[in-house]
C-alpha positions as a printed NumPy array, in Angstrom:
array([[27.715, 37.892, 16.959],
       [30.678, 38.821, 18.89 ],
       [34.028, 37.266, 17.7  ],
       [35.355, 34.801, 20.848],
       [38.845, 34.89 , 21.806],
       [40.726, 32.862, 23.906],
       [40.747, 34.422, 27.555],
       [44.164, 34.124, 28.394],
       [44.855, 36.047, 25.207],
       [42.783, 38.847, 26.192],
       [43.864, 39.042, 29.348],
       [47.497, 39.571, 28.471],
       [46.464, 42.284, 25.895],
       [48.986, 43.75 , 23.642],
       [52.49 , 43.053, 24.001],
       [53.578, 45.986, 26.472],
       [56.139, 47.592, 24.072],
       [53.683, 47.78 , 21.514],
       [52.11 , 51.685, 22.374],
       [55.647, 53.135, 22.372],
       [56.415, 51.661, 18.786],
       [53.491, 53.066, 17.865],
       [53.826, 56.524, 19.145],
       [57.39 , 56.461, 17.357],
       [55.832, 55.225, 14.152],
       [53.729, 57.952, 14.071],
       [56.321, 60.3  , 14.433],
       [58.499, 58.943, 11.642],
       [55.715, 59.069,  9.333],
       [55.71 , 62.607,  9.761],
       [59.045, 62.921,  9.176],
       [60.714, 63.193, 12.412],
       [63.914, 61.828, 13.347],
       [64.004, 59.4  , 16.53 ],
       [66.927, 57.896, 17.94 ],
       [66.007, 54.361, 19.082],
       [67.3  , 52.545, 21.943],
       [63.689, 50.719, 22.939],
       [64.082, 47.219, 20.452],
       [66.79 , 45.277, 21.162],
       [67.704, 45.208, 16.789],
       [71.087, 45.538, 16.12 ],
       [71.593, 47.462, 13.188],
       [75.291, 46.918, 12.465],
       [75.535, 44.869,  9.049],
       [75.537, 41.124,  8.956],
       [78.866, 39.62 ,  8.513],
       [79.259, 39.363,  4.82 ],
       [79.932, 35.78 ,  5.127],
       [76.668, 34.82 ,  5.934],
       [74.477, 36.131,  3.868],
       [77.242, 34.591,  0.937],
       [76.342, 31.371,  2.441],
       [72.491, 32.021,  2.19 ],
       [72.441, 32.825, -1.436],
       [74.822, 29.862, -1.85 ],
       [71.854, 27.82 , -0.254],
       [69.032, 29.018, -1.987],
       [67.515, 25.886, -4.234],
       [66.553, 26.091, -7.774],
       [63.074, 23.699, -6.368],
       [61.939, 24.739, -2.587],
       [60.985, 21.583, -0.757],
       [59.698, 21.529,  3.302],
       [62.458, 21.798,  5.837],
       [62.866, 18.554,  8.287],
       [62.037, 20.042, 11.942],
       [65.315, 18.434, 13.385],
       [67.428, 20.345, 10.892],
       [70.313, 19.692,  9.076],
       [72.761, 17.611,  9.952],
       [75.599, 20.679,  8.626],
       [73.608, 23.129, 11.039],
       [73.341, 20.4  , 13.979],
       [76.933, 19.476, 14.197],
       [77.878, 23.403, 13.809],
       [75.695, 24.055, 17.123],
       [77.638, 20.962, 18.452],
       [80.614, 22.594, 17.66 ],
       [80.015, 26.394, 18.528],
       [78.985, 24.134, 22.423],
       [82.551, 22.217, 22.499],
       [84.432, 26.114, 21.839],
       [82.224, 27.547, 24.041],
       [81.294, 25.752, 26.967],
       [84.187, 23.135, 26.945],
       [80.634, 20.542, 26.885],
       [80.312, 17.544, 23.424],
       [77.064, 17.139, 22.829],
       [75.505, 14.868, 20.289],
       [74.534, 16.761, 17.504],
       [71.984, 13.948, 16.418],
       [70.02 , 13.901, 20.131],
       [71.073, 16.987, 21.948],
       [70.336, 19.483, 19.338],
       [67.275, 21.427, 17.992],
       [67.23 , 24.11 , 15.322],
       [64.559, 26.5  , 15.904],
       [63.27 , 29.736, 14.49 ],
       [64.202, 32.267, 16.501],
       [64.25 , 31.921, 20.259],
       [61.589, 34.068, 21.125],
       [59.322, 31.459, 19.327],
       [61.107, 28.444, 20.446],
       [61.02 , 29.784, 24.397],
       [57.038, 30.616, 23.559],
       [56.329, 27.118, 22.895],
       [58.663, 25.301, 24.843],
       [55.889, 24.929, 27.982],
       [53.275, 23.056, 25.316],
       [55.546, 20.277, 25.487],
       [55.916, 19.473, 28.808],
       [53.147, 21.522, 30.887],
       [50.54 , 19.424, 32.405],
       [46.972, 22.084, 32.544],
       [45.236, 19.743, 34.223],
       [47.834, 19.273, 36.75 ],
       [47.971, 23.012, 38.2  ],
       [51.876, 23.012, 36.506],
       [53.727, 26.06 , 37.819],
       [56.125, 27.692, 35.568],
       [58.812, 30.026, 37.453],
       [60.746, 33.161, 35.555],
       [62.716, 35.943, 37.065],
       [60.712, 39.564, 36.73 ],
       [61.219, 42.168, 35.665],
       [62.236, 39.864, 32.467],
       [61.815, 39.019, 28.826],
       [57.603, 39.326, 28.322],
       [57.654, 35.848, 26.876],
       [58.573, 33.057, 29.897],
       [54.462, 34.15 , 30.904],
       [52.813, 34.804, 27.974],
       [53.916, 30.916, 26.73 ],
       [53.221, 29.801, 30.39 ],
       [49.799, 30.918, 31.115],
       [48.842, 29.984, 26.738],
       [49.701, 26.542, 27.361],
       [47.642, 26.468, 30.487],
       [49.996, 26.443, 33.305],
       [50.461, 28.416, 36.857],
       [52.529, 31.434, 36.092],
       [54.952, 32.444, 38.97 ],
       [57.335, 35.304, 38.182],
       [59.478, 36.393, 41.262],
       [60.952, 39.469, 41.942],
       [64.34 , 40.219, 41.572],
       [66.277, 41.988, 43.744],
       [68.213, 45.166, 43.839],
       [71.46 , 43.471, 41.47 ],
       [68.927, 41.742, 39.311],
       [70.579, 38.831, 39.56 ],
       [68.273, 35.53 , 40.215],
       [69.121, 33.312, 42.976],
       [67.753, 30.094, 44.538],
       [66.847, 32.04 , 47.753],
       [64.783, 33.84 , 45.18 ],
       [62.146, 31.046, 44.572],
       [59.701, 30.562, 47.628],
       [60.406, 26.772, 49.254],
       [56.735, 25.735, 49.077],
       [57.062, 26.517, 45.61 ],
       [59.191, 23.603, 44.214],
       [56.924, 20.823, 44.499],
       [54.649, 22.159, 42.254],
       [57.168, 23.403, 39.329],
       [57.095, 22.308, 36.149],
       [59.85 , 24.705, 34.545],
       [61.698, 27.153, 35.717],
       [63.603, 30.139, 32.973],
       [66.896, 31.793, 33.756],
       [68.05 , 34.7  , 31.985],
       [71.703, 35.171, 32.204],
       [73.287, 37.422, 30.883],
       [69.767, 39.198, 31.631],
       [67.36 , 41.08 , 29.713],
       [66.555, 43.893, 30.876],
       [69.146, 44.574, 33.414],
       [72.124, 43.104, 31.957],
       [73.341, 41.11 , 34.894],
       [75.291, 37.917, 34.98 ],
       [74.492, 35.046, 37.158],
       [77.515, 33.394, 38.742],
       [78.656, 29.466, 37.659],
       [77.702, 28.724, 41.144],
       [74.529, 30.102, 41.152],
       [73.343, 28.777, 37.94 ],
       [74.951, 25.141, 39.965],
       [72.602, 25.69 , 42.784],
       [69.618, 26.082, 40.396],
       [70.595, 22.842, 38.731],
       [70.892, 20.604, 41.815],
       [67.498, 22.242, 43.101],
       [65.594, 21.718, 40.214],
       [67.164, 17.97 , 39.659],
       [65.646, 17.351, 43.637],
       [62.482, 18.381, 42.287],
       [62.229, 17.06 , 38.466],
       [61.743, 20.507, 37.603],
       [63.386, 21.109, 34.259],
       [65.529, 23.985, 34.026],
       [65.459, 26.086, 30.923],
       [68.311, 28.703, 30.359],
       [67.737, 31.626, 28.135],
       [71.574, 32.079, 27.07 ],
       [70.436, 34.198, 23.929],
       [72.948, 36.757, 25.078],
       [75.527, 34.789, 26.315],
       [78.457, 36.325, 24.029],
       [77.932, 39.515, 24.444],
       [80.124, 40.815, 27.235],
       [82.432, 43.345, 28.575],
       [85.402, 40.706, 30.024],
       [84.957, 37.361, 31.523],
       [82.309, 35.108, 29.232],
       [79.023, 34.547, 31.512],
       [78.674, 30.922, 32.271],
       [75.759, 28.583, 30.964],
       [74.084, 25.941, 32.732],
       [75.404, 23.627, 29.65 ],
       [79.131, 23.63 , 31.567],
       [77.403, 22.936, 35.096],
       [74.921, 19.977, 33.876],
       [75.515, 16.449, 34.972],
       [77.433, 14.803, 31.345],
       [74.058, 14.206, 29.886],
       [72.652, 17.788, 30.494],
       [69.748, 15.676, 32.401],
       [66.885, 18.06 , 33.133],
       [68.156, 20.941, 30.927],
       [67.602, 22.714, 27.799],
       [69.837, 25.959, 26.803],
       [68.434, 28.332, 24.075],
       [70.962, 29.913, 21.974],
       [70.436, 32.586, 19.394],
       [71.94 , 33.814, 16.461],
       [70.49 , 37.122, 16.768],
       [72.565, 39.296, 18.596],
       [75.808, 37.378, 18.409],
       [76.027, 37.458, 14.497],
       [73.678, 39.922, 13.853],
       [70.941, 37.918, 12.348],
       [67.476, 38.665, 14.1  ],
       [65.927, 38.688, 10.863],
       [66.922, 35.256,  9.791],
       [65.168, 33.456, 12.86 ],
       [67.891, 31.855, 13.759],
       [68.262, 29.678, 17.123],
       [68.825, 26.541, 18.839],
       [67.856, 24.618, 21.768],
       [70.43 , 22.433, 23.148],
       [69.901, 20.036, 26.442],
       [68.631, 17.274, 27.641],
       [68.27 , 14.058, 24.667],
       [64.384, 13.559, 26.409],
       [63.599, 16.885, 26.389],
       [64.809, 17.853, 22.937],
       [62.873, 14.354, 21.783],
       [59.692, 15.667, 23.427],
       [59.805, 19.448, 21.488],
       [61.345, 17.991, 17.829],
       [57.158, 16.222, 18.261],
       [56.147, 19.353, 19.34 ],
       [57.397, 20.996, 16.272],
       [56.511, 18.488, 14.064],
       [52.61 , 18.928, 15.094],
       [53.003, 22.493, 14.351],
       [55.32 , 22.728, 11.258],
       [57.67 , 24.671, 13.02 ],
       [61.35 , 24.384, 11.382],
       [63.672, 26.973,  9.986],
       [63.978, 27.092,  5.997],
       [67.141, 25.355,  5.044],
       [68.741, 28.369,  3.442],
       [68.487, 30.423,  6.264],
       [70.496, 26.722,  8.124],
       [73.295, 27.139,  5.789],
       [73.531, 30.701,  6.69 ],
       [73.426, 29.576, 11.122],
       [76.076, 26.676, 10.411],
       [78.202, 29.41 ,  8.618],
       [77.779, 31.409, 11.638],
       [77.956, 29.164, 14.208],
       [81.406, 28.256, 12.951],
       [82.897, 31.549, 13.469],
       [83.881, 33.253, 16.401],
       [85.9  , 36.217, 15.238],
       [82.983, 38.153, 14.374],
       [81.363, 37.936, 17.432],
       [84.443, 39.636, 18.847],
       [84.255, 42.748, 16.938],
       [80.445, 42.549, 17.813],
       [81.146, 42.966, 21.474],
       [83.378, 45.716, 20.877],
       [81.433, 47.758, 19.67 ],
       [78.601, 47.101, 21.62 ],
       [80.993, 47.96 , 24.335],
       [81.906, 51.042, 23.313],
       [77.908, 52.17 , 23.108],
       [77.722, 51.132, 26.367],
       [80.852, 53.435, 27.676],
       [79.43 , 56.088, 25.735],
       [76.305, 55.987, 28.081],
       [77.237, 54.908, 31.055],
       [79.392, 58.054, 31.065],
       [76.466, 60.29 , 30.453],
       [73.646, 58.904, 33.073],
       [76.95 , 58.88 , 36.211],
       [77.829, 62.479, 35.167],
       [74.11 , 63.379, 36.175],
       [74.07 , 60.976, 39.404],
       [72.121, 58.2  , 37.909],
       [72.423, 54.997, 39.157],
       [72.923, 52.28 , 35.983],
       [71.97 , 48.874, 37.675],
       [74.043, 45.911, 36.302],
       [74.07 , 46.518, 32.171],
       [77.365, 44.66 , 32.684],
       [76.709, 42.138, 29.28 ],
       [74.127, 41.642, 27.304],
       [72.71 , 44.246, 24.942],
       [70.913, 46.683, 27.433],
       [71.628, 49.288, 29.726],
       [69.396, 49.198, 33.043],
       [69.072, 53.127, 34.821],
       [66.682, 53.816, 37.558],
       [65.002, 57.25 , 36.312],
       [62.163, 57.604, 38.988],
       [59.175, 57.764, 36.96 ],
       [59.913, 55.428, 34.29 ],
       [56.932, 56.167, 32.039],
       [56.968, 60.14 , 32.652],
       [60.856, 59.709, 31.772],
       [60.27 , 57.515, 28.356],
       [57.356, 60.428, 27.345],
       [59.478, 63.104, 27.944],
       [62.315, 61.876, 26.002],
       [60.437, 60.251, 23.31 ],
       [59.018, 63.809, 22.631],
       [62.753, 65.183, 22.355],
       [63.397, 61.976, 19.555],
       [64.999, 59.163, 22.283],
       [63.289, 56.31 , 22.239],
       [63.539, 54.325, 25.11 ],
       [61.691, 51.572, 26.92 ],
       [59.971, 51.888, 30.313],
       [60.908, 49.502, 33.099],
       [57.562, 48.361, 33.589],
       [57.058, 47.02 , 30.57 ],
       [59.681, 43.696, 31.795],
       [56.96 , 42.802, 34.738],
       [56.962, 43.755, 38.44 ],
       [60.198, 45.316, 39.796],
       [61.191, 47.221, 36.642],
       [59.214, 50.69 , 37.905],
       [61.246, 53.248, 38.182],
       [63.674, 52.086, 35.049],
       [64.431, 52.86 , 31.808],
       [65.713, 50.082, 29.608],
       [68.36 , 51.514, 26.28 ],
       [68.906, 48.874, 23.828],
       [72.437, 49.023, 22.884],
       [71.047, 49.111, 19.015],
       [71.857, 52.84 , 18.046],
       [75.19 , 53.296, 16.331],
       [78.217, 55.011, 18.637],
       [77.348, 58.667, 16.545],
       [73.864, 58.   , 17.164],
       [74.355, 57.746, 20.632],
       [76.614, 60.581, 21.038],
       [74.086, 63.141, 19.389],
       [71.731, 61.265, 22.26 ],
       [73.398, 62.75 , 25.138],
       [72.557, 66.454, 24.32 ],
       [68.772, 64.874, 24.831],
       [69.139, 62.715, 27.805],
       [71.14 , 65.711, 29.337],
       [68.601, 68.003, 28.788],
       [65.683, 65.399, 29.958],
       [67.086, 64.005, 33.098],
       [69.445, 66.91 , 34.678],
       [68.09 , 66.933, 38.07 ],
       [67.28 , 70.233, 38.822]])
């Protein structure tokens, strides 16, 4: 008797990225060495401070964590917001601790889409796997829509007839995997069009600190002074260097962030309260985010030199942790170089409109990338 899945689950198959990991898997076990720009894993250390903090916070008896978090974590978020955004927010109402973004953006459409209503939930492709894969498991319309050549999402964007029928719509600025920034007044026109029709805006600012010169803005410093009809999602991951602590938070709208705290309590979903000590230690400091971006900036020069030298055109990468270069054949590209030890990811992978792309996290360290270029040289000279 045949095993039965859900359909939705095996019609989205394996996560995309999957087959490449793989592949390079297979040739580390064997011995070879790959330099890997296709996970978006920093590898530079965590801050010292905050694994001090952990340890600190590790309890002689382990009890259950609350799923609104502690109140030392909640009113660090709160504070990280006011430095940030210039935007108070009540750390008791307008704050959710959450495990990770990636989980926290995966669930976030159980909570508020209606299946039975034909819900539509909007995202930007090509873009982070996850807006559709929560979407369409929670039962609702998924609508991605194409980006154009910049990358950059825009109101025009999103079809008029549309509207009426969304339920949520994702932003992704700065954006993964193209590493563009949306402007304050875009993200302003996506707020007043989604108030006019209920729809509630969710902003994936997970990258949000990582930038090259002027700090992207967030839909929390746009929002009316109760953040009606928003939620932000913040992560710890790349700005402290912390994706394996599962550390994020959603921040918005005191309804909303009601609504998903008994969401999370149905599902037991709540961060331990070690790894909290560690985010409120984090979320306190700034400094270290600084030297984050440096170096993350000078990876970035590093490549950027390389792909212009050969007359390749890097789209956007101007924040974030990514750079964006149109290749041609994306997946004949990531093949060939994977073969020569680059590991990169192909542009198809993000959804429609990332053909022809390759996507470099900026994860390798500045040597590592260095002893890259002899590779990419040799794999994309045009000829």
């Amino acid at each position: 008797m045949g095993m039965r899945i859900n359909p939705v689950l095996q019609e989205m198959g394996a996560y995309p990225i999957a087959a490449i990991q793989n592949r390079a898997r297979e040739m580390r076990d064997k011995g070879e060495r790959l330099i890997d720009f296709s996970i978006g894993d920093p590898r530079e250390p965590t801050p010292s401070f905050i694994p001090e903090a952990l340890h600190r916070a590790v309890p002689e008896v382990s009890q259950y964590p609350t799923t609104r978090g502690l109140r030392e974590l909640r009113e660090a978020i709160a504070g990280y917001v006011q430095r940030r955004f210039g935007r108070e927010v009540d750390p008791d109402t307008q704050v959710l601790p959450a495990t990770g973004s990636k989980e926290a953006i995966f669930s976030t459409p159980f909570a508020f889409v209606d299946s039975g209503r034909g819900d539509v939930v909007i995202w930007p492709t090509p873009g982070y796997p996850i807006y559709g894969r929560g979407a369409l498991l929670a039962g609702g319309t998924g609508h991605p829509i194409p980006l154009g050549g910049d990358f950059v999402f825009r109101v025009s964007d999103v079809p008029e007839d549309l509207w009426p029928r969304a339920r949520l719509l994702w932003t992704n600025s700065p954006h993964n995997p193209a590493g563009s920034v949306m402007s304050r007044s875009e993200i302003e026109e996506f707020y007043h069009r989604c108030r006019e029709f209920e729809v509630l805006l969710c902003a994936d600012d997970c990258y949000v600190d990582l930038y090259e010169n002027q700090p992207p803005a967030s839909v929390l410093e746009v929002a009316d002074s109760d953040l009606t009809g928003v939620i932000s999602y913040l992560s710890l991951s790349k700005r402290s260097g912390m994706t394996g602590y599962r550390s994020a938070a959603m921040v918005g709208d005191a309804r909303a962030i009601k609504a998903l705290t008994s969401l999370r309590t149905s599902t037991g979903t709540a961060p331990p309260e070690f790894t909290q000590m560690a985010a409120a230690a984090a979320w306190a400091d700034d400094a270290h985010v600084g030297e984050r971006r440096r170096i993350f900036s000078e990876k970035r020069a590093i490549l950027r030199e390389v792909f212009a030298g050969m007359g390749y055109r890097v789209a956007a990468s101007e924040a974030g942790l990514y750079l964006w270069v149109e290749v041609g054949d994306d997946v004949e590209m990531t093949v060939r170089l994977l073969e020569r030890g680059v590991v990169v990811s192909p542009g198809r992978v993000f959804g429609a409109g990332g053909e022809g792309y390759i996507r470099l996290a900026l994860v390798p360290s500045p040597e590592e990338c260095k002893q890259a270029v002899e590779v990419l040289e040799e794999c994309l000279t045009r000829t």
